[in-house]
mmCIF file of C-alpha atoms and ligand atoms in Angstrom:
data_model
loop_
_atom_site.group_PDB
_atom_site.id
_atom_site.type_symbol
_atom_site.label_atom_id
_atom_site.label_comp_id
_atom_site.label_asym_id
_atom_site.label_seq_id
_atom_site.Cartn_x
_atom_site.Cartn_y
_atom_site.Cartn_z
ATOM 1 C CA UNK A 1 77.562 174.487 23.868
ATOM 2 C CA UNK A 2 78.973 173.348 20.866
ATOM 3 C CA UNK A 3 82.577 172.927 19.744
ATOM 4 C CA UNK A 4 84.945 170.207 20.102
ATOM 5 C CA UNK A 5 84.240 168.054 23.545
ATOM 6 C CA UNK A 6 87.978 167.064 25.140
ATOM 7 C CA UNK A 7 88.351 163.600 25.638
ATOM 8 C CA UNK A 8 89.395 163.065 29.472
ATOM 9 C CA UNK A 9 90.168 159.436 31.212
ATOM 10 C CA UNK A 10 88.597 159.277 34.933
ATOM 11 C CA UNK A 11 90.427 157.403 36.843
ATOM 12 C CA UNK A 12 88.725 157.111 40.273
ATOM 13 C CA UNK A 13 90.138 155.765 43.495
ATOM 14 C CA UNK A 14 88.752 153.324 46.468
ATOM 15 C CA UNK A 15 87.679 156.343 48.452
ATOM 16 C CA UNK A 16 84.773 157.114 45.357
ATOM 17 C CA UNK A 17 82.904 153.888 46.149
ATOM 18 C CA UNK A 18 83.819 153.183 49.774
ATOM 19 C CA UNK A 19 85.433 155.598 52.817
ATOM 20 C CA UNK A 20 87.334 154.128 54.854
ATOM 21 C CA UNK A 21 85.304 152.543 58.459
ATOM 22 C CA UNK A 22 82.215 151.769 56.184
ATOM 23 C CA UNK A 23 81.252 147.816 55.625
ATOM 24 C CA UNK A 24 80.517 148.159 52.420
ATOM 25 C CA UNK A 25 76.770 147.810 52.421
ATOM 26 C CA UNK A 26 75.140 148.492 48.815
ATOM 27 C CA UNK A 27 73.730 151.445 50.230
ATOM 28 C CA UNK A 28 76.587 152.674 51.453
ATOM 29 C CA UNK A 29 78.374 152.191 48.126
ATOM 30 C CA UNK A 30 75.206 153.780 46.100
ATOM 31 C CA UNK A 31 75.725 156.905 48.524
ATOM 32 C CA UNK A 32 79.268 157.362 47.719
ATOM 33 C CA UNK A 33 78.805 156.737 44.350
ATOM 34 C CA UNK A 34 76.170 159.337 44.005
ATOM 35 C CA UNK A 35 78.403 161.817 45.519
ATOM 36 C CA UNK A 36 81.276 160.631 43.130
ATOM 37 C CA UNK A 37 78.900 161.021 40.058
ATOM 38 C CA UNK A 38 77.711 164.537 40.952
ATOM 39 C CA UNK A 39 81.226 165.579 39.921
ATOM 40 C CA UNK A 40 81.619 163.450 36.732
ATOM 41 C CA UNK A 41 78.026 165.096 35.963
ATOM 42 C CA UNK A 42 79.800 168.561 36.449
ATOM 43 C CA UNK A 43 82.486 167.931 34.265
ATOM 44 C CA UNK A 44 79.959 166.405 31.138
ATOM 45 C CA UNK A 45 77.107 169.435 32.047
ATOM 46 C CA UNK A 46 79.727 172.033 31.128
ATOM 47 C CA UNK A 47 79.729 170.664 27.630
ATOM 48 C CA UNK A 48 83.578 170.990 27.512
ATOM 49 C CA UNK A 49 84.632 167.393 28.339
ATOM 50 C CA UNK A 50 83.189 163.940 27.612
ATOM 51 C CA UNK A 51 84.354 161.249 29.687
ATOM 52 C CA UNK A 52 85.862 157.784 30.022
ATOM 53 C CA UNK A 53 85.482 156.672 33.271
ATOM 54 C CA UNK A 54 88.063 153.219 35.202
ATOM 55 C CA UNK A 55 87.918 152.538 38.811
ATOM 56 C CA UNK A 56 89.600 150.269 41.664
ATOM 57 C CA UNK A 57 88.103 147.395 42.856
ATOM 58 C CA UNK A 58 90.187 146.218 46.041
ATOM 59 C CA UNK A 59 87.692 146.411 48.808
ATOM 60 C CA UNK A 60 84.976 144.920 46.302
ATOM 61 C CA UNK A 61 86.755 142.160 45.074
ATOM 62 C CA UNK A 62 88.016 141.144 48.609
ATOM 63 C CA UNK A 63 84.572 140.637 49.978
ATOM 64 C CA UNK A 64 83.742 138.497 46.429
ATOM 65 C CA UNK A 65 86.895 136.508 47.797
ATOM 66 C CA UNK A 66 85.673 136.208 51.160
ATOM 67 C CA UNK A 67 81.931 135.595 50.327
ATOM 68 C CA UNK A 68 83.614 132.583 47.620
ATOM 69 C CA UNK A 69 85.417 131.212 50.493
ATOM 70 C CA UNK A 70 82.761 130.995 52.986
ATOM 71 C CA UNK A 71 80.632 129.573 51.088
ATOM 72 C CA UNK A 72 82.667 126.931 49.415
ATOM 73 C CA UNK A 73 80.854 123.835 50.366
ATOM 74 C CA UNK A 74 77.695 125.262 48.547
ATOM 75 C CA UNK A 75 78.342 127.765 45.594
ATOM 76 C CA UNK A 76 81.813 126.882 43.923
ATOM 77 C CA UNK A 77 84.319 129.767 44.166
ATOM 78 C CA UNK A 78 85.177 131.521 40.758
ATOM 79 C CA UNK A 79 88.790 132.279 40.091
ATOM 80 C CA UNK A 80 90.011 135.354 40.979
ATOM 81 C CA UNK A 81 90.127 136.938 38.026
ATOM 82 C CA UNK A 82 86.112 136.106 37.210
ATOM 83 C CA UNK A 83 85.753 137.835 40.673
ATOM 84 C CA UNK A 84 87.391 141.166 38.911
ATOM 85 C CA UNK A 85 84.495 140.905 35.856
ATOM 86 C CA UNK A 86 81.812 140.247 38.926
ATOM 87 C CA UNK A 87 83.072 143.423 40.554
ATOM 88 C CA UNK A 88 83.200 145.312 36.981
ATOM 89 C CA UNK A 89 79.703 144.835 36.420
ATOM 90 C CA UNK A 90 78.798 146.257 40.249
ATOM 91 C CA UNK A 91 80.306 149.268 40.347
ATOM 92 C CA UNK A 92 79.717 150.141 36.158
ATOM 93 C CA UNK A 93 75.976 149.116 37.521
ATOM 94 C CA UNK A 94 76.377 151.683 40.354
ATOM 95 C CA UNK A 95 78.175 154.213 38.144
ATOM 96 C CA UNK A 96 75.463 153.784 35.562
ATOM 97 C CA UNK A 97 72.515 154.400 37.767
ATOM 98 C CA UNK A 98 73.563 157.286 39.840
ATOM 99 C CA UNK A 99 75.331 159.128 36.890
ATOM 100 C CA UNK A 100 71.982 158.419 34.690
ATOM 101 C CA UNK A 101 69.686 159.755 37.427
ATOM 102 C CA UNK A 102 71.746 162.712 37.235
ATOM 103 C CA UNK A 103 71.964 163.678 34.061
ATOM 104 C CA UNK A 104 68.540 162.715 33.049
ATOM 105 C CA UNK A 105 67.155 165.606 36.287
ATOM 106 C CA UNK A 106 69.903 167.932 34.344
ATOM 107 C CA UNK A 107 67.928 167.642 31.000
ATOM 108 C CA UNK A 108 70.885 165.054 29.603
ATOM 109 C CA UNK A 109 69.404 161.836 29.736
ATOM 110 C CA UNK A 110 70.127 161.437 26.497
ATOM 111 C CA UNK A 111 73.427 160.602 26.822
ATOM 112 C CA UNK A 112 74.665 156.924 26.651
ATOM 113 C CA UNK A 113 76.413 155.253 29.279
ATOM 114 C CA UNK A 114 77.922 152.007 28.980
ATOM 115 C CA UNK A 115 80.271 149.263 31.271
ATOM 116 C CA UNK A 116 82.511 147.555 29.071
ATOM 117 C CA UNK A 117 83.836 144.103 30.657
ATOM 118 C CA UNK A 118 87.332 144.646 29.995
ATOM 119 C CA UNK A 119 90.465 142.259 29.484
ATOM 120 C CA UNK A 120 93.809 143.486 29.528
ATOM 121 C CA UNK A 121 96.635 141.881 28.131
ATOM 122 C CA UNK A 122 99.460 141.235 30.233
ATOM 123 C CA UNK A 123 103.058 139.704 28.991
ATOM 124 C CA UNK A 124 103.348 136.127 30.087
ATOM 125 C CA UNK A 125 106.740 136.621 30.961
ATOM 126 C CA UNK A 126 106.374 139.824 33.116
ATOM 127 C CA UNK A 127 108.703 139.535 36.105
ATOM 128 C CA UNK A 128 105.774 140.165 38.464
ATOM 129 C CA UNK A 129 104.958 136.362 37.716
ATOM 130 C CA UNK A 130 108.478 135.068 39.157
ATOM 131 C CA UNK A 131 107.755 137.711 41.857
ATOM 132 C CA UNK A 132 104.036 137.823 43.319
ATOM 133 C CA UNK A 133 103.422 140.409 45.481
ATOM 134 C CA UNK A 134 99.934 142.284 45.941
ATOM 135 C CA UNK A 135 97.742 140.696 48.922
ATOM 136 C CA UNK A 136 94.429 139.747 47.968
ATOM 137 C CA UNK A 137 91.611 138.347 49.702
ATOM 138 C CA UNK A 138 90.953 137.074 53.153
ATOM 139 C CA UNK A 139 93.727 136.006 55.622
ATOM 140 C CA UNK A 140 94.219 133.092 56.978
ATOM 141 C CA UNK A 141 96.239 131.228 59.199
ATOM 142 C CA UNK A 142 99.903 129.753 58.817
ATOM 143 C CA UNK A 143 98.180 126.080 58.569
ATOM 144 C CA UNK A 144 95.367 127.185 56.200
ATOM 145 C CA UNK A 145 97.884 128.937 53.589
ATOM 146 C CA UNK A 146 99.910 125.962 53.833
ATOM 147 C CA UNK A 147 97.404 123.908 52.407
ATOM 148 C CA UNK A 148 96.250 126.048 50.043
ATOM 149 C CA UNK A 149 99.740 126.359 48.831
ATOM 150 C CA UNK A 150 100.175 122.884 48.092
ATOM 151 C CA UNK A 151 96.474 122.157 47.233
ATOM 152 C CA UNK A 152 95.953 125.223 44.671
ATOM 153 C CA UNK A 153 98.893 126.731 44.305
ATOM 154 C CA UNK A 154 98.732 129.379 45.621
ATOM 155 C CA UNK A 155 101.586 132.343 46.747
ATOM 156 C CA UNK A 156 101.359 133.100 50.268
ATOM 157 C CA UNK A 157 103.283 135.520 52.641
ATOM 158 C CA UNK A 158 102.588 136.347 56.028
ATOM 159 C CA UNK A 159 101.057 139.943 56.489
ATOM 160 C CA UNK A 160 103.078 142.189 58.557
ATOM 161 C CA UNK A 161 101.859 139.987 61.861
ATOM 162 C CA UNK A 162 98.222 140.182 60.696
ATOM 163 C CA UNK A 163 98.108 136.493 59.646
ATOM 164 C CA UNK A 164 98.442 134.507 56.269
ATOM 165 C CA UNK A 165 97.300 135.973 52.733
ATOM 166 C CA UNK A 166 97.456 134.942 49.078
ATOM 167 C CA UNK A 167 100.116 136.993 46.995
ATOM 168 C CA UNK A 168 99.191 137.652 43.251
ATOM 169 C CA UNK A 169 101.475 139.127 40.554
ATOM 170 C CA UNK A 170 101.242 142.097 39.406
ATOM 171 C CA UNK A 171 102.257 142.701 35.970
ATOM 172 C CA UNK A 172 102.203 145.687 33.415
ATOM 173 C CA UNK A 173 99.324 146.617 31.144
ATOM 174 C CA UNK A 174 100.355 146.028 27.684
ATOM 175 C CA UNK A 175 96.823 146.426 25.851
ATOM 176 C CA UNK A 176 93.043 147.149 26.733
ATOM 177 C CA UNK A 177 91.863 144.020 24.681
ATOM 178 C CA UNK A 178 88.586 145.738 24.091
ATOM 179 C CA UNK A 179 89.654 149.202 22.729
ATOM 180 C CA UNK A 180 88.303 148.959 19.796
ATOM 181 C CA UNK A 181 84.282 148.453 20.937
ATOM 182 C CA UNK A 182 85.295 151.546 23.783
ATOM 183 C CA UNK A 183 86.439 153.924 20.997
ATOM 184 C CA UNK A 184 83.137 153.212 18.615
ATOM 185 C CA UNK A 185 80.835 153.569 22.498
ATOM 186 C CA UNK A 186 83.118 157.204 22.956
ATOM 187 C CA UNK A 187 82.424 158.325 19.019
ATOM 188 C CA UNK A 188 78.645 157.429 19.241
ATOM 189 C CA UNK A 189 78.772 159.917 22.416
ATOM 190 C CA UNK A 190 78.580 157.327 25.076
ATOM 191 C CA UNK A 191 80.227 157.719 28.758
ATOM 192 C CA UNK A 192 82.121 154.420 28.616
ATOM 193 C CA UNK A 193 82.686 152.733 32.230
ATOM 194 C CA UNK A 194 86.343 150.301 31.555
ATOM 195 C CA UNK A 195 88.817 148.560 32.903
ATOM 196 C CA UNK A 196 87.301 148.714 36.243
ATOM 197 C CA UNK A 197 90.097 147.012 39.107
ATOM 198 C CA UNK A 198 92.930 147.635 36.524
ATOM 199 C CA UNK A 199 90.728 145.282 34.090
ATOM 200 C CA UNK A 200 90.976 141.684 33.547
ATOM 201 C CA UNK A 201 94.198 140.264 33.517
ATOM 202 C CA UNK A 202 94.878 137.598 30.545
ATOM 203 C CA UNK A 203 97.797 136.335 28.788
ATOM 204 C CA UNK A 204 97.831 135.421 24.858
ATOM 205 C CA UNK A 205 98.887 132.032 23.886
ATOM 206 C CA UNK A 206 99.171 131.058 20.698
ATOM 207 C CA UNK A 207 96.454 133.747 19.525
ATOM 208 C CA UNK A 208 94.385 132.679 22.258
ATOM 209 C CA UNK A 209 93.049 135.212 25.113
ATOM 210 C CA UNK A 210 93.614 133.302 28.826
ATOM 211 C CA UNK A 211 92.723 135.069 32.284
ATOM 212 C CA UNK A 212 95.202 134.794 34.958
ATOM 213 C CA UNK A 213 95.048 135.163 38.543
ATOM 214 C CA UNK A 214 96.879 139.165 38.909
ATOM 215 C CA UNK A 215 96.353 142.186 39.847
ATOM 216 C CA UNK A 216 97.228 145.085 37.599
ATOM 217 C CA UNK A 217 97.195 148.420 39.604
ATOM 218 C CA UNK A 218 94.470 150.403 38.246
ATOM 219 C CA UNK A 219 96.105 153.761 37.486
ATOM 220 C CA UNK A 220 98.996 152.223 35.364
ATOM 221 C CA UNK A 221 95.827 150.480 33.245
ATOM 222 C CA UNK A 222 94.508 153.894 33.394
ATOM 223 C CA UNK A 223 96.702 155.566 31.717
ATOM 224 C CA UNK A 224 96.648 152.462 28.825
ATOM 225 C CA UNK A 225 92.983 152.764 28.428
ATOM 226 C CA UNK A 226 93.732 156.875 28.198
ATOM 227 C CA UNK A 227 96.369 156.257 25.719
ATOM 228 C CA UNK A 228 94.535 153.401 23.948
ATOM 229 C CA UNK A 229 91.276 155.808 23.532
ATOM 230 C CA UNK A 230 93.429 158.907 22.320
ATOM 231 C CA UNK A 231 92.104 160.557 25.306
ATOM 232 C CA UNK A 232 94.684 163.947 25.433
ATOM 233 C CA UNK A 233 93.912 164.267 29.126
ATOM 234 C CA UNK A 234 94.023 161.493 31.826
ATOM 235 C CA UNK A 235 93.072 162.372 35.223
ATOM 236 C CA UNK A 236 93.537 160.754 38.584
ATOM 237 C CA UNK A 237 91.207 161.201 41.329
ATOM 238 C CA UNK A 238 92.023 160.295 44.673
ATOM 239 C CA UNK A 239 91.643 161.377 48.580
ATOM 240 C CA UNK A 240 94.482 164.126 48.633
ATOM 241 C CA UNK A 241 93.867 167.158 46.693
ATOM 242 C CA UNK A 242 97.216 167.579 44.979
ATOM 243 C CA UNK A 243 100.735 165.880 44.631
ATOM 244 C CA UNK A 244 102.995 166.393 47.996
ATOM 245 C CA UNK A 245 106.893 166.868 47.917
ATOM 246 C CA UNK A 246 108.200 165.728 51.828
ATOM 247 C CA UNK A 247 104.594 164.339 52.475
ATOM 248 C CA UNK A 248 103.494 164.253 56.331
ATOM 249 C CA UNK A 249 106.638 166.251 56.880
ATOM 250 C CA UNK A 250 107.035 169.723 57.858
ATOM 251 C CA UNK A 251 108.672 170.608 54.544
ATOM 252 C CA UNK A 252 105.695 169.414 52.915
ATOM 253 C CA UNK A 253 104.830 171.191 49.552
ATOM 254 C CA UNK A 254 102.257 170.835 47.166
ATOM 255 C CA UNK A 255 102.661 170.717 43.737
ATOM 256 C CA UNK A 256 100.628 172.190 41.185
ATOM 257 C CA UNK A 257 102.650 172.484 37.962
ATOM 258 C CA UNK A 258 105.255 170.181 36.955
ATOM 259 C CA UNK A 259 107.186 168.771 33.984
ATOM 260 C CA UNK A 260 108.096 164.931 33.416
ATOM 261 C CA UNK A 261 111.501 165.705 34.108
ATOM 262 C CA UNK A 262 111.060 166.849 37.386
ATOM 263 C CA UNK A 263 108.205 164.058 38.561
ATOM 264 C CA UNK A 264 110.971 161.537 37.488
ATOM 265 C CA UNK A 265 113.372 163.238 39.601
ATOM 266 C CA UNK A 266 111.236 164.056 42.801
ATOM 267 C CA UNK A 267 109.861 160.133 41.962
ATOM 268 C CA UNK A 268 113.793 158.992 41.611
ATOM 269 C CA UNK A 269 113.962 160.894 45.844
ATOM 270 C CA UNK A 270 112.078 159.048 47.053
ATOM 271 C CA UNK A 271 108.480 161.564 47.510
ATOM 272 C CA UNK A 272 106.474 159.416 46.619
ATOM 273 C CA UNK A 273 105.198 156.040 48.511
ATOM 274 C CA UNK A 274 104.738 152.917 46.268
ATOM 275 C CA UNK A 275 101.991 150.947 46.033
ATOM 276 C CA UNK A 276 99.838 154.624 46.684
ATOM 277 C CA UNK A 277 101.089 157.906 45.012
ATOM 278 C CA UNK A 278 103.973 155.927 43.225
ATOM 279 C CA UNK A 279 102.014 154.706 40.608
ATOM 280 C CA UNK A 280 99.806 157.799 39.948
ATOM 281 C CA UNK A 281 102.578 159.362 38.981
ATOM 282 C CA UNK A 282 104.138 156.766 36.824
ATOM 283 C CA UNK A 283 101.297 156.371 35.222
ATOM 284 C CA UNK A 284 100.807 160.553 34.724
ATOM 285 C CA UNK A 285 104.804 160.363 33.450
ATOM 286 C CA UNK A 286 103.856 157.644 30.821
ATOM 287 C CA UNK A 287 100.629 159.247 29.548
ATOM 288 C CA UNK A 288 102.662 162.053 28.721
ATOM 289 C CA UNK A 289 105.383 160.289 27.279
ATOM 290 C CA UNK A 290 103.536 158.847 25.355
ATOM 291 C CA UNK A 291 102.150 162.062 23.417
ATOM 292 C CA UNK A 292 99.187 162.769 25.748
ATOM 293 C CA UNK A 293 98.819 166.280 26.290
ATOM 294 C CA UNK A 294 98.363 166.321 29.974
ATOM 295 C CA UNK A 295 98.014 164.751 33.233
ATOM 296 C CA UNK A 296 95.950 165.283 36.561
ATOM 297 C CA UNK A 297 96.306 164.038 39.425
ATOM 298 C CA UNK A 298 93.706 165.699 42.500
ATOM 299 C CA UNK A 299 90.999 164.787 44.954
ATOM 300 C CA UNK A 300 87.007 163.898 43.952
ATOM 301 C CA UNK A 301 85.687 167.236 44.948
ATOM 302 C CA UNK A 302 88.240 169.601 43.027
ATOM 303 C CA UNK A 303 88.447 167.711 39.712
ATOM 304 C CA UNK A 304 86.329 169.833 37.686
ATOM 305 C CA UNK A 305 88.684 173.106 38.762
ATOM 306 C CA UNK A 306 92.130 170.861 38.068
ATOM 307 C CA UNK A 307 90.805 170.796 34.256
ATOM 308 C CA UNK A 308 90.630 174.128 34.228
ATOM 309 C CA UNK A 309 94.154 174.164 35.815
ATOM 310 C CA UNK A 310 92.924 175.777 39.003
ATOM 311 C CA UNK A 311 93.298 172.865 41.214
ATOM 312 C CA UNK A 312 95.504 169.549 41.651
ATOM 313 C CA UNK A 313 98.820 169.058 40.207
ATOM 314 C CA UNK A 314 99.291 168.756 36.593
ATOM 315 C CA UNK A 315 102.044 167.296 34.765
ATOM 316 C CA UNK A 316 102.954 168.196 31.281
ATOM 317 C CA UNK A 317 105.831 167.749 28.973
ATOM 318 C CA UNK A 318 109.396 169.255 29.154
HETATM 319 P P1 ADP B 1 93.577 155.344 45.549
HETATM 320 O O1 ADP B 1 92.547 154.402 46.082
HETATM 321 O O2 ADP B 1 92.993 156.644 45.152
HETATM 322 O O3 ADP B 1 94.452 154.735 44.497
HETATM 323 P P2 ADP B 1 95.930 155.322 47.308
HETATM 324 O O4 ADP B 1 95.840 155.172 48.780
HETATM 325 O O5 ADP B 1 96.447 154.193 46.505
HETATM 326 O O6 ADP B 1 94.466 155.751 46.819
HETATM 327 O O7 ADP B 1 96.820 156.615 46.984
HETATM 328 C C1 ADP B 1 96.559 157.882 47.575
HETATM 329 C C2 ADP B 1 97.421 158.090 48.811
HETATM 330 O O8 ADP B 1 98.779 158.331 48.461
HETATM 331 C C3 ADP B 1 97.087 159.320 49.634
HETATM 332 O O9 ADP B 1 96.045 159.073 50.525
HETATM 333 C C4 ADP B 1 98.385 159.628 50.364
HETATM 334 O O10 ADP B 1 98.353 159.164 51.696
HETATM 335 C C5 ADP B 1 99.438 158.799 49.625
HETATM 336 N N1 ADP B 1 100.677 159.506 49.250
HETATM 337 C C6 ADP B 1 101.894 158.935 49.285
HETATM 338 N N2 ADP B 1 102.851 159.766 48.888
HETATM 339 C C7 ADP B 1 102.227 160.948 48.591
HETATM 340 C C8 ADP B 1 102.692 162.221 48.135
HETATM 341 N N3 ADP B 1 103.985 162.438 47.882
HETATM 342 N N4 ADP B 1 101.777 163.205 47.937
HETATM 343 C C9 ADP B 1 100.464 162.987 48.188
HETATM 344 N N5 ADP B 1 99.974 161.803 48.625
HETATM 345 C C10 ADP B 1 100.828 160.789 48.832
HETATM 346 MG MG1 MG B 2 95.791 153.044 44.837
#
């Protein structure tokens, strides 16, 4: 097919690397992944869309956490934000092989497809860092967190009665640091794997790049990377097919169309949950803000019909 390919941001949630019950065995990950690249094979074989494609990283990065701190008398423990680059280069591994496979048996192993390690740059001053508040990592008890308070300064809260964790800030994407080598991999006709976990978080001092131990949520980074790439359609991919007014209630409704204007209103009620659909559709609200022509948010298996606007809910301008 020839003709202008449309640009479209992936962004893929924890449930297109890991489902929920599973450890979390490489296999188990390569099997999900597999499944996960079967439809980001769909949407490239059509010839109508090339892709960028960003990820989470939670359940990845908290076993690199755990594995650090069991095994801190022998291997030292990297800082958490090294553990988000470890975990970028798994799953853009995993996304890379499976996605390869599968478009070399289509006849498109031609194609390029590239994991870019990338740093985002986060404002220093960002409330989030006066405020910490994302759990990460194993939990331990009151005594433990105690000590790590004092001995690495760490934030800790006590986890609705599950024990002790370490909080982390989590502040705004400002800029994908690496835009610039993403945009030249996406002209050459690459499939560009990026900001994997929301990216790595680092501060600028001075002119000088710095990680820091946050988390940014990966669909707000998203929809940075979408804007930052001139991508005019970012997409959201998660484990519920379609944008719910009155979720879990008996007024439930799904939504398939809708305008900025109302998502900020319906957001402003209260219909969607923070820390989960919240953000999705903050992040959907900016990206079309900021002059992208749309944005999808749907489920793994029905994101090649939401392009076509047959599926999901899709928020535009107005
Ligand atoms: P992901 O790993 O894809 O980011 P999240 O769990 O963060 O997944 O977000 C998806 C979840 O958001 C859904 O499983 C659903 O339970 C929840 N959710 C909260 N509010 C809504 C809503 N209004 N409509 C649909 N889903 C919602
Ligand atoms: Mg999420």
């Amino acid at each position: 097919m020839t003709g202008e390919k449309k640009l479209v941001v992936v962004a893929l949630g924890g449930n297109a690397i890991l489902q929920p019950g599973q450890r979390g065995t490489f296999d188990e990950q390569m099997a999900n992944v597999h499944t996960t690249c079967e439809q980001l094979a769909q949407m490239v074989e059509s010839g109508k869309y090339k892709i960028v494609v960003t990820h989470g990283n939670g359940p990845q990065v908290g076993n690199l956490l755990l594995q650090n701190e069991a095994g801190k008398e022998v291997a030292e423990p990297m800082p958490l934000f090294v553990c988000g680059a470890e975990s970028q280069g798994l799953i853009g591994l995993m996304i890379q092989q499976n996605l390869g496979n599968l478009l070399a048996a289509k006849g498109k192993g031609d194609i390029p497809i590239a994991t870019v390690v990338t740093q985002v740059v986060v404002d220093k001053n960002d409330d989030a860092f006066v405020n910490p508040t994302k759990p990460v990592g194993p939990f331990y008890s009151e005594e433990e967190a105690k000590a790590l308070e004092s001995d690495k300064g760490y934030n800790v809260r006590e986890d609705a009665g599950r024990g002790w964790r370490r909080v982390v800030p989590s502040p705004n994407p400002i800029e994908i640091n690496e835009k610039a080598a993403i945009r030249q991999l996406v002209d050459a006709r690459s499939i560009v794997i990026a900001s994997g976990g929301g990216g790595i978080p680092v501060i600028k001092e001075n002119g000088k790049l710095q990680g820091v131990d946050a988390v940014i949520d990966k669909d707000l980074a998203g929809e940075r990377l979408a804007v930052d790439v001139g991508a005019p359609v970012f997409m959201v991919l998660t484990d519920v097919d379609s944008v719910r007014l009155n979720y879990n209630s008996p007024e439930e409704k799904a939504l398939s169309q809708i305008t900025v204007t109302e998502a900020k209103q319906y957001a402003e009620e209260g219909h969607f949950a923070k820390g989960s659909m919240e953000p999705k559709v903050r992040a959907a609200v900016r990206f079309v803000e900021a002059g992208g022509e749309k944005a999808v948010i749907t489920s793994l298996d029905k994101a090649f019909d939401a392009l076509e606007g047959r599926a999901g809910t899709t928020i535009v301008k107005g």
